[in-house]
CSV table of C-alpha atoms and ligand atoms in Angstrom, one decimal:
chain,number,residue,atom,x,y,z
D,21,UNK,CA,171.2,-37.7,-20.5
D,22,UNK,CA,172.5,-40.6,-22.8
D,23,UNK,CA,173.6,-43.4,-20.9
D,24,UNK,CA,175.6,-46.1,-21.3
D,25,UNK,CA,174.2,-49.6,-21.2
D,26,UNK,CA,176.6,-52.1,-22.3
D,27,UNK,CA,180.7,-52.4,-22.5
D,28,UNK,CA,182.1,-51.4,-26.1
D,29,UNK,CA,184.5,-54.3,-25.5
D,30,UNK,CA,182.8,-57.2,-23.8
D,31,UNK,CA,179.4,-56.2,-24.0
D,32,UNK,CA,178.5,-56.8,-19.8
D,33,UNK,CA,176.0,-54.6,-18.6
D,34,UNK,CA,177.6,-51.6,-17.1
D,35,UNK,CA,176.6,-50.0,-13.7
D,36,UNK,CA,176.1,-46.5,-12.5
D,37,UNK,CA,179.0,-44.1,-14.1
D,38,UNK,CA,181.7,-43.7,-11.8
D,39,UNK,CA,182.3,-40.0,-12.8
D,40,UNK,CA,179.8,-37.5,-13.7
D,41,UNK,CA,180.8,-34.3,-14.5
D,42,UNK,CA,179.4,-31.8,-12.0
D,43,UNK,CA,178.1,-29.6,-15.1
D,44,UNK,CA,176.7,-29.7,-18.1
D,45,UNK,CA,180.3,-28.3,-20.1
D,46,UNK,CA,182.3,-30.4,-21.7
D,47,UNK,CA,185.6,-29.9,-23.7
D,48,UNK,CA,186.8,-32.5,-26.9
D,49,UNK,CA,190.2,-33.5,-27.4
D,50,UNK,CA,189.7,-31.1,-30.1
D,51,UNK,CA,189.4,-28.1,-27.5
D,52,UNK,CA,185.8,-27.3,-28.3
D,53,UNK,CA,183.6,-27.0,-25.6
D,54,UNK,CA,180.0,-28.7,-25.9
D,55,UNK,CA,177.0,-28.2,-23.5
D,56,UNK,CA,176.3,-31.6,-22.4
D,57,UNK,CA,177.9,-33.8,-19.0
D,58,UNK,CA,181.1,-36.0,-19.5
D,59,UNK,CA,180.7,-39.5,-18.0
D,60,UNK,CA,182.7,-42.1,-17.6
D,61,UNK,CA,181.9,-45.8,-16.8
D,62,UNK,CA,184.1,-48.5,-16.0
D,63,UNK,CA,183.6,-52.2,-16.6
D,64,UNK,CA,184.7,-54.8,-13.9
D,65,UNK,CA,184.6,-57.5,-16.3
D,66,UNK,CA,187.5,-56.0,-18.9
D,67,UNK,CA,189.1,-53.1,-17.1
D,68,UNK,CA,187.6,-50.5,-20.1
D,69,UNK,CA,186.3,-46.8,-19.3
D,70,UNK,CA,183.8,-45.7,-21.7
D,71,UNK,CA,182.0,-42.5,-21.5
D,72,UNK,CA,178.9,-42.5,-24.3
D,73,UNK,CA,179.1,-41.1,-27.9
D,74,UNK,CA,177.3,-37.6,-27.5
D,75,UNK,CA,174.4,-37.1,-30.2
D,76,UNK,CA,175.5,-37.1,-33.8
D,77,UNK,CA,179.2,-38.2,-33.0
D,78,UNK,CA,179.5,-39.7,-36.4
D,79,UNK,CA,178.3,-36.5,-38.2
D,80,UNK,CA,180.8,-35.0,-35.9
D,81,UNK,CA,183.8,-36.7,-37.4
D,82,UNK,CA,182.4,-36.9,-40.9
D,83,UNK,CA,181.9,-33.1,-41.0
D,84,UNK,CA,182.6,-31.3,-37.9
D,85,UNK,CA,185.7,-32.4,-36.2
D,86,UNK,CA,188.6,-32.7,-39.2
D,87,UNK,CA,191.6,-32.1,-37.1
D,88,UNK,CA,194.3,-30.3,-38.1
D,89,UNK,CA,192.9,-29.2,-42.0
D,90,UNK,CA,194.1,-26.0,-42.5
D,91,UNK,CA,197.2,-27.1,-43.9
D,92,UNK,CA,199.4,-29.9,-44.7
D,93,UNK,CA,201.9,-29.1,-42.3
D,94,UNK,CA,200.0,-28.0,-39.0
D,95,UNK,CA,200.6,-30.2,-36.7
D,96,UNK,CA,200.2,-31.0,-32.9
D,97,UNK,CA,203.2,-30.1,-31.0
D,98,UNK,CA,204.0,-33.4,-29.2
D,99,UNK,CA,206.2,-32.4,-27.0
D,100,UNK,CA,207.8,-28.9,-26.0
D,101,UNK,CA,211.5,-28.5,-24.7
D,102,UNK,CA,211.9,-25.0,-24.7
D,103,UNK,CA,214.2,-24.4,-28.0
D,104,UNK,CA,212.9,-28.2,-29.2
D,105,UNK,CA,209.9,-28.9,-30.6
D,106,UNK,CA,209.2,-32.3,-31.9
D,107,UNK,CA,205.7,-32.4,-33.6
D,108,UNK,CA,203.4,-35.9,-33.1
D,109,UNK,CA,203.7,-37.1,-36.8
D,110,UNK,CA,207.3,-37.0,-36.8
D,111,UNK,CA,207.3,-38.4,-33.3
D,112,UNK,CA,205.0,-41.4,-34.2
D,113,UNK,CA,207.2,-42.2,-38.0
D,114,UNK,CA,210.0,-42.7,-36.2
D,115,UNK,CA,208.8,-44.5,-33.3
D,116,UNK,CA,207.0,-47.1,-35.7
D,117,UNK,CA,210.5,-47.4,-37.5
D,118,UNK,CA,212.0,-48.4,-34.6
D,119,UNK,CA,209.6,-50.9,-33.7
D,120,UNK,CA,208.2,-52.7,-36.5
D,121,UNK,CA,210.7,-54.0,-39.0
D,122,UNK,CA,208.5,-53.5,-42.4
D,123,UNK,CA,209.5,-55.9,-45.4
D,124,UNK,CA,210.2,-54.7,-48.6
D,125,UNK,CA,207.6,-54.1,-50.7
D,126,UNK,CA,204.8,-54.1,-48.0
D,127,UNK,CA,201.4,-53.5,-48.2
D,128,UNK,CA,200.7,-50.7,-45.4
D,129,UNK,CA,196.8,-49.2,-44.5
D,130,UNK,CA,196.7,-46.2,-42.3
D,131,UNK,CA,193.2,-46.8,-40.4
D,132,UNK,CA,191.5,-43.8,-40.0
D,133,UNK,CA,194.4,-41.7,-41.5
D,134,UNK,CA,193.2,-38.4,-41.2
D,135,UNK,CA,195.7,-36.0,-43.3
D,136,UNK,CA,197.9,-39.3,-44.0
D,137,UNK,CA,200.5,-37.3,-42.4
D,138,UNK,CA,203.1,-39.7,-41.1
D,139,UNK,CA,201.9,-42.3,-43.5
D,140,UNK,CA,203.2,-39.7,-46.2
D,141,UNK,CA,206.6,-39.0,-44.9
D,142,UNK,CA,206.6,-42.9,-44.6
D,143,UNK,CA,206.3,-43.3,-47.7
D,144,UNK,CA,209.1,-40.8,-48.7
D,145,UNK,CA,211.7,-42.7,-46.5
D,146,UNK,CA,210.6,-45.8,-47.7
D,147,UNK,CA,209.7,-45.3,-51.4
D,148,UNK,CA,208.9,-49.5,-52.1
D,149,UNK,CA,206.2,-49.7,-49.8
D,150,UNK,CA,202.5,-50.2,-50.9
D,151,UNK,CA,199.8,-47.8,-48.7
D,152,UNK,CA,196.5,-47.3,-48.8
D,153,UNK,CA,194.4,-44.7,-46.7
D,154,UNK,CA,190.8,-45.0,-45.0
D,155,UNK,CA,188.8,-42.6,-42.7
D,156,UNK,CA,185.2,-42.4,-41.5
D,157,UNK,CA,185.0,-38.7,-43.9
D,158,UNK,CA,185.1,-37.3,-47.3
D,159,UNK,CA,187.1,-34.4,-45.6
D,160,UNK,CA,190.9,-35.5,-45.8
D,161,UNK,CA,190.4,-36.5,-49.9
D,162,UNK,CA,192.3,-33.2,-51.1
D,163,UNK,CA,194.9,-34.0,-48.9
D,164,UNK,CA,195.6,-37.7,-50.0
D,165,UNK,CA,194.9,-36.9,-54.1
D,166,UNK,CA,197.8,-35.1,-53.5
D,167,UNK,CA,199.9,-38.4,-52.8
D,168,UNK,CA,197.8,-41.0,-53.5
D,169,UNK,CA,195.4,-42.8,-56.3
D,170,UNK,CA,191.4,-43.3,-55.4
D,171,UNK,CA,192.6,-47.1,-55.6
D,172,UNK,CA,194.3,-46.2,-52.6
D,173,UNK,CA,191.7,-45.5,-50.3
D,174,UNK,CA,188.6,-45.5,-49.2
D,175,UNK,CA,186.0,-43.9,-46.7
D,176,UNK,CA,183.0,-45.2,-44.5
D,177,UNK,CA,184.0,-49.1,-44.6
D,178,UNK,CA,186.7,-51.2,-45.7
D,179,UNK,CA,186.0,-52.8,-49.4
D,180,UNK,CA,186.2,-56.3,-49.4
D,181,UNK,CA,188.8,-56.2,-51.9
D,182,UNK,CA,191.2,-55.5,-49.2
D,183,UNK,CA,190.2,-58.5,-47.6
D,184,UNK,CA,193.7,-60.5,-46.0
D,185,UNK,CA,195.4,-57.4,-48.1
D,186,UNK,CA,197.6,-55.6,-45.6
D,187,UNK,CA,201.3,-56.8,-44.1
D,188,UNK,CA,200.6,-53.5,-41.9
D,189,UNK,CA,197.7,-51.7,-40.4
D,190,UNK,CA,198.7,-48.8,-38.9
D,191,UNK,CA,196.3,-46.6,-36.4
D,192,UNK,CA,197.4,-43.4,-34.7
D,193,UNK,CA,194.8,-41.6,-32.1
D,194,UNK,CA,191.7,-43.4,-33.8
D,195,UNK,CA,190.3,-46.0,-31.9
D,196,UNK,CA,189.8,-43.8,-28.6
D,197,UNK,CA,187.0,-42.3,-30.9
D,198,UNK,CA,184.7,-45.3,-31.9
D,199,UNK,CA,181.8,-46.1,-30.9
D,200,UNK,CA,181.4,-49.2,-32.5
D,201,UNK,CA,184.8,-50.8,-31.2
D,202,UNK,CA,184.4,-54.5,-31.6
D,203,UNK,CA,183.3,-54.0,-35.3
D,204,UNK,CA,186.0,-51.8,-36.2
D,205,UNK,CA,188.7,-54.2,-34.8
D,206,UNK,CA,187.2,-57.2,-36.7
D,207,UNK,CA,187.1,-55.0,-40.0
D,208,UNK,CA,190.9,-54.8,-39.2
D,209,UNK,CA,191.7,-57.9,-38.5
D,210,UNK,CA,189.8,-58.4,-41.6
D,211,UNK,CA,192.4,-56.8,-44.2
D,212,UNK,CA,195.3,-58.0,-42.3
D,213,UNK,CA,196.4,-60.8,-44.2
D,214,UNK,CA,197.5,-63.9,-41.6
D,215,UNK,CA,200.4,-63.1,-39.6
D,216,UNK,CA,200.0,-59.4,-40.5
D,217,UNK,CA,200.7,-56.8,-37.8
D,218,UNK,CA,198.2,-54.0,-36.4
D,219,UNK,CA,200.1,-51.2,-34.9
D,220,UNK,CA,198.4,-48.6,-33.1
D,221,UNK,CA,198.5,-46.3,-30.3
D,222,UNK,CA,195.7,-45.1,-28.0
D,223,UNK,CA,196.0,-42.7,-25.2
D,224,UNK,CA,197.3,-43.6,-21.6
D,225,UNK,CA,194.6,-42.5,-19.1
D,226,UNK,CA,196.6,-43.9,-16.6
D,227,UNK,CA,199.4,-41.6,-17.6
D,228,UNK,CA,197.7,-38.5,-18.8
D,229,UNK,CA,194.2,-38.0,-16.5
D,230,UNK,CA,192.7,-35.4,-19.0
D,231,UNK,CA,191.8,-38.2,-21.0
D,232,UNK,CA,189.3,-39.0,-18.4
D,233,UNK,CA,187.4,-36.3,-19.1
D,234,UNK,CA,187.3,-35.7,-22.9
D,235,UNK,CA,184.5,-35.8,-23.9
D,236,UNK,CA,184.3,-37.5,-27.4
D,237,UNK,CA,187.2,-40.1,-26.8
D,238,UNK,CA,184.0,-42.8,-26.1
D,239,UNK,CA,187.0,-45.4,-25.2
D,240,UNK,CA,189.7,-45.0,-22.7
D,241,UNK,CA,191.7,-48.4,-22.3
D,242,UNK,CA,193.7,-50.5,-20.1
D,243,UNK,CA,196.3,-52.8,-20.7
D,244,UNK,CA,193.7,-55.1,-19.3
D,245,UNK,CA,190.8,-53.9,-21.6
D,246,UNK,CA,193.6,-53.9,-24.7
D,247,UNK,CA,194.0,-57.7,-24.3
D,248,UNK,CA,190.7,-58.3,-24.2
D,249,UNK,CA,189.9,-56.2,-27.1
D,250,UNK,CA,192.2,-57.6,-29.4
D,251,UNK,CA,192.0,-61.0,-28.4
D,252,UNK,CA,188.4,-61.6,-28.8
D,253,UNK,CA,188.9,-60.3,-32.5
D,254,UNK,CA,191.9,-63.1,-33.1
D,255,UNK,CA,194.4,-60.7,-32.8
D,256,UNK,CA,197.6,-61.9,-30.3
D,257,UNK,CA,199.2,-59.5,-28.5
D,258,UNK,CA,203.0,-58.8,-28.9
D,259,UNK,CA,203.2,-55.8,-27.0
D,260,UNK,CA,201.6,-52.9,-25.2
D,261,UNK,CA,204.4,-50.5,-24.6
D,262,UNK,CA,203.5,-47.7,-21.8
D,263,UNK,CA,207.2,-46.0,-21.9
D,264,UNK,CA,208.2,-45.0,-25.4
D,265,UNK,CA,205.1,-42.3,-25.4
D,266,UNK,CA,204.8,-40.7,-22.0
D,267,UNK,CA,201.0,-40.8,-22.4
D,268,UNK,CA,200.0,-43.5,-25.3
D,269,UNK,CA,199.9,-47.1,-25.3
D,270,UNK,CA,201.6,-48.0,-28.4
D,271,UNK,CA,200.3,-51.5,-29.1
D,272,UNK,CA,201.7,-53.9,-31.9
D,273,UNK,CA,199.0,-57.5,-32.1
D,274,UNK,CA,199.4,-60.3,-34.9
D,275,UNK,CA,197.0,-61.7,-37.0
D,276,UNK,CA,197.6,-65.4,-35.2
D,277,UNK,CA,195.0,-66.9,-32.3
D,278,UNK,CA,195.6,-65.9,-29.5
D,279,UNK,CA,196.9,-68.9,-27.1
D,280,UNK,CA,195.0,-67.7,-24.1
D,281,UNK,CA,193.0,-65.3,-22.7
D,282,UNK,CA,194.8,-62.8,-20.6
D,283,UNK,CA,192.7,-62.8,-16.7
D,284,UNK,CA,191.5,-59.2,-16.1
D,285,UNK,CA,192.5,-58.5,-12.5
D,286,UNK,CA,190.1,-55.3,-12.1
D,287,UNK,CA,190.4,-54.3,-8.6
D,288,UNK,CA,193.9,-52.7,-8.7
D,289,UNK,CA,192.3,-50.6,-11.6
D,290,UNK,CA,188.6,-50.0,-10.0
D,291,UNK,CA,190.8,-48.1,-7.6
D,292,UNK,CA,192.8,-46.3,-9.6
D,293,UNK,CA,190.0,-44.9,-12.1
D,294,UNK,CA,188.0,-44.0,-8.3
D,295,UNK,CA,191.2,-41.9,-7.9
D,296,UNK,CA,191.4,-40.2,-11.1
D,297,UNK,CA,187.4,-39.6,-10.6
D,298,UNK,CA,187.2,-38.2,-7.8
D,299,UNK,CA,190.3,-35.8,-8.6
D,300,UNK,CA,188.4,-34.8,-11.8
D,301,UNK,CA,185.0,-33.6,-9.2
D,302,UNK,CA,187.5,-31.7,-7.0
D,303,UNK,CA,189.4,-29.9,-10.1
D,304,UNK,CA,186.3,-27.2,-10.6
D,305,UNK,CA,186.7,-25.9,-6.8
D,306,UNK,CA,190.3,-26.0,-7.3
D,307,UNK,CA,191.0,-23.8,-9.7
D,308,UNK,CA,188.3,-21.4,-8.6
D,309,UNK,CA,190.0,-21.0,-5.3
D,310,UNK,CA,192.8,-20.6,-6.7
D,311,UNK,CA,190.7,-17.6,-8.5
D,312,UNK,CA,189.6,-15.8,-5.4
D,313,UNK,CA,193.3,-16.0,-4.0
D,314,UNK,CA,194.3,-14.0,-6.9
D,315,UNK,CA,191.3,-11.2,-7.3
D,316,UNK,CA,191.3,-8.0,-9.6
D,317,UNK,CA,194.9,-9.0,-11.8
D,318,UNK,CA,195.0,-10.1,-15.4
D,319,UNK,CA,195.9,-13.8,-15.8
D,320,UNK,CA,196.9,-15.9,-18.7
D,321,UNK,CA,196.5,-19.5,-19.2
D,322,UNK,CA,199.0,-21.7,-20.4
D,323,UNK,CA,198.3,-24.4,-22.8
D,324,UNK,CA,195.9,-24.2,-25.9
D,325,UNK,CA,194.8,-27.3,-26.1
D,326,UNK,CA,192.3,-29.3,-24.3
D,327,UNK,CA,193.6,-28.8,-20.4
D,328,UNK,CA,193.9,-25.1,-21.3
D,329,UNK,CA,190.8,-25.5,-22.4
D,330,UNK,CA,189.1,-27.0,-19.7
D,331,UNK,CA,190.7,-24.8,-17.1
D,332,UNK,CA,189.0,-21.9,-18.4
D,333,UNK,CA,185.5,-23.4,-18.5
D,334,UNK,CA,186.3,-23.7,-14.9
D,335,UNK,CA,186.7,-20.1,-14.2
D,336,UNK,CA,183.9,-17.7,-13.1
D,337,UNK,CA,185.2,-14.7,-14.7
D,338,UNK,CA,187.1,-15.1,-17.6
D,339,UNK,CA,187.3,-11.7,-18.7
D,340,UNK,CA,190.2,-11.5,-16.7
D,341,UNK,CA,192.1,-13.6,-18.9
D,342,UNK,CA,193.8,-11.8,-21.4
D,343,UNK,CA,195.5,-14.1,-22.9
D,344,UNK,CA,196.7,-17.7,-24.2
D,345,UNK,CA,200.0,-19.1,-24.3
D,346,UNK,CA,201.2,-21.9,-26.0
D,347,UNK,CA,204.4,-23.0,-27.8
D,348,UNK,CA,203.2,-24.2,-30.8
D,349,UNK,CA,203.8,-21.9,-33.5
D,350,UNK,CA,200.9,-23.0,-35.1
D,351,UNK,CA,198.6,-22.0,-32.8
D,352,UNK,CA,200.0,-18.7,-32.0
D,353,UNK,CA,197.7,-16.1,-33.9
D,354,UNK,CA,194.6,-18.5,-33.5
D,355,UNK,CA,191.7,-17.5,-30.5
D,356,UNK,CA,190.2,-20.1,-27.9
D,357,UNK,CA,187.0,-18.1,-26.8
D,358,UNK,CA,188.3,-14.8,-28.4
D,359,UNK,CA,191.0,-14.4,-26.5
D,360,UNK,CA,194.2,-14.6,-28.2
D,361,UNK,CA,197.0,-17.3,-28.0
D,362,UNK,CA,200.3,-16.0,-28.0
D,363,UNK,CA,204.2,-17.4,-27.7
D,364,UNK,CA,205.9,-17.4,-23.7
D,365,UNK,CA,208.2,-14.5,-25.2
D,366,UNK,CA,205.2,-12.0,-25.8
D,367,UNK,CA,203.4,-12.3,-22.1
D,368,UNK,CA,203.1,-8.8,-21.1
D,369,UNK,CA,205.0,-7.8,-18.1
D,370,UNK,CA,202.0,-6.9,-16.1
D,371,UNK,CA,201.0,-10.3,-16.2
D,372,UNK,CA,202.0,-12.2,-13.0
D,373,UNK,CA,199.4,-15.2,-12.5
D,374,UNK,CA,199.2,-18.1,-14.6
D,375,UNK,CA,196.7,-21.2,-15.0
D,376,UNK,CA,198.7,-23.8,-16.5
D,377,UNK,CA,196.5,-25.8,-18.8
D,378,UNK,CA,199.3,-29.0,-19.3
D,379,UNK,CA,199.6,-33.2,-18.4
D,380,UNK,CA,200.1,-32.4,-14.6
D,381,UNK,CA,202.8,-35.0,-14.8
D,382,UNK,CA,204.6,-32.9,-17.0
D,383,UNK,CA,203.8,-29.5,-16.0
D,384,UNK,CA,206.2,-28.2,-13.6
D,385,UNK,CA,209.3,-29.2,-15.6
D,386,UNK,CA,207.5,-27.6,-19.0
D,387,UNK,CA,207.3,-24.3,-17.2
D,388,UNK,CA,210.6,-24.6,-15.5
D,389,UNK,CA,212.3,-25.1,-18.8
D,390,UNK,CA,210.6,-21.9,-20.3
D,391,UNK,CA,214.1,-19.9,-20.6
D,392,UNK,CA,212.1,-16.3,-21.1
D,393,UNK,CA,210.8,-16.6,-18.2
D,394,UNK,CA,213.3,-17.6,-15.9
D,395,UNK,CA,214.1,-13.8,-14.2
D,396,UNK,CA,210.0,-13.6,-13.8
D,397,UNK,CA,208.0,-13.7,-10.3
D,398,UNK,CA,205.0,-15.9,-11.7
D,399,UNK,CA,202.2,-17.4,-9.3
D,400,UNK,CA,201.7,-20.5,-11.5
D,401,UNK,CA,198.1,-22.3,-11.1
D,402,UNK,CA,198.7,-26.2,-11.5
D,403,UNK,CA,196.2,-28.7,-12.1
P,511,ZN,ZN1,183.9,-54.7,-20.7
């Protein structure tokens, strides 16, 4: 089993893991299941969880993990009302609008870009700006040519011709995923030019508990481990903001020194990440109780993503499930583990019992606002 000697962020020796998964499945944020264990240390000395890169995560990302490439417009649904669907990239352009006033004519790098999705559509809204693109993979190119110049970005490392370059970095979902934390922060910090303003936003642990337990996000932070991140690399923070995005930090720092260290205070938080591990060990015997309540009737499991995911890794006969649901239209039509994923309107009738694969803060008040289903007798599953 790799294991995990030293913190990503402050480099202390790291104890025993606090969580180890109690099998050798994982799922990724990208919903595919591997066949290794998920851990997860915590570091007293910054406040960070880590779990270790599995084998190869670089080739992962390079080749293998290209989220969201079969088209220019699939996206993740960020949030589902039932009649309004509000996708991420939109979600994240206008968030960033509201919070970061951007001068004219700025210069603007998305950092690890992906697609360039909301980087495009900022870009149409605000036609004087200046953007570049970078990402740790060759995979994304056909998608920028189509908006962009190879001046304009670059893969692997940052050039030093973009040295103290940017006004703006801008970072969505990225740094969750790298190993090599420190360095990546410095290189940012690197093409910010002084005063310039990284922008990014990680996922909330604290506020969305899968995140424990995904396997290739190597980094889960604290608004503890944040500081200490940023400030060590000369960044000053301006704000961490834990209520805009019901599970994201969305995190604004300055190119400026930072006056002083913020004092990690890591016992309210070795407490917390106990509680989240030890509801992570209990989660397998849940939902197969849950199982032998229900025997001998076809079940569905809502969610196609990564809880949905993980619930059914969990199950001991998944034959029985006979189908996904999910309201993202674009991943209705698409199979997790051949079974289908279909919209709340198509559940057969005969189907009473339902795993719902969802943030369990917001999963009750997702299914209640399901309108379809509001004359139906469901026994709902919830994590
Ligand atoms: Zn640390």
């Amino acid at each position: 089993m790799t294991t995990l000697q030293y913190c990503n962020i402050c480099n202390q020796k790291l104890g025993e893991p606090i969580y180890v998964s109690p099998r050798n499945i994982s799922v990724t944020s990208n919903a595919d299941i591997v066949a290794i264990p998920t851990q997860v240390y915590f570091c007293e000395t910054c406040g960070h969880l880590e779990t270790p890169p599995f084998d190869d995560l670089e080739s992962y990302y390079d080749t293998g993990y290209n989220i969201l490439t079969d088209s220019d417009d699939e996206d993740q649904l960020y949030q589902s009302i039932d009649g309004q669907k509000a996708f991420r990239a939109d979600f994240q352009l206008e968030t960033l609008l509201k919070k970061q006033t951007i001068s004219p004519n700025a210069k603007i790098l998305d950092f690890g870009s992906g697609k360039g999705t909301t980087l495009r559509r900022l870009a149409l809204r605000r036609p004087d700006i200046a953007y570049s693109l970078f990402d740790v993979s060759q995979a994304y190119v056909p998608f920028w040519e189509k908006f962009a110049t190879p001046d304009q970005w670059a893969t692997y490392t940052l050039p030093e011709t973009w040295d103290e370059n940017f006004d703006l970095v801008i970072s969505f979902y990225v740094l969750e995923h790298v190993a090599e934390l420190q360095e990546s922060v410095k290189n940012v910090a690197r093409v910010l030019k002084p005063g310039g303003v990284f922008y990014f936003i990680v996922p909330n642990v604290y506020a969305n508990t899968g995140d424990f337990v995904v396997v290739d996000h190597v980094n889960h932070f604290s608004e503890e481990s944040l500081h200490y991140l940023l400030e060590r690399s000369q960044l000053s923070v301006i704000e961490i903001d834990k209520t805009t995005h019901d599970s994201a930090f969305i995190v604004t720092a300055q190119k400026t020194p930072p006056s002083a260290y913020r004092v990690v205070e890591s016992s309210r938080l070795s407490q917390q990440v106990n509680q989240i591990s030890e509801y992570w060990l209990n989660v397998i015997e849940q939902v197969q109780a849950f199982e032998t309540k229900h025997p001998d009737k076809p079940v569905a499991i809502y969610g196609a993503g990564f809880y949905g995911t993980y619930i059914a890794t969990c199950l001991t006969n998944l034959s029985r499930v006979r189908c996904f649901i999910d309201q993202n239209p674009y991943k209705q039509n698409e199979k997790i583990l051949d079974i289908p994923v279909i919209a709340p309107k198509d559940l057969p009738e005969d189907i009473e019992t339902i795993y719902v694969g969802l943030n369990p803060r917001k999963a009750v008040a997702t299914i209640d606002a399901i309108s379809v289903w509001s004359e139906r007798h469901h026994s709902y599953f919830f994590l």
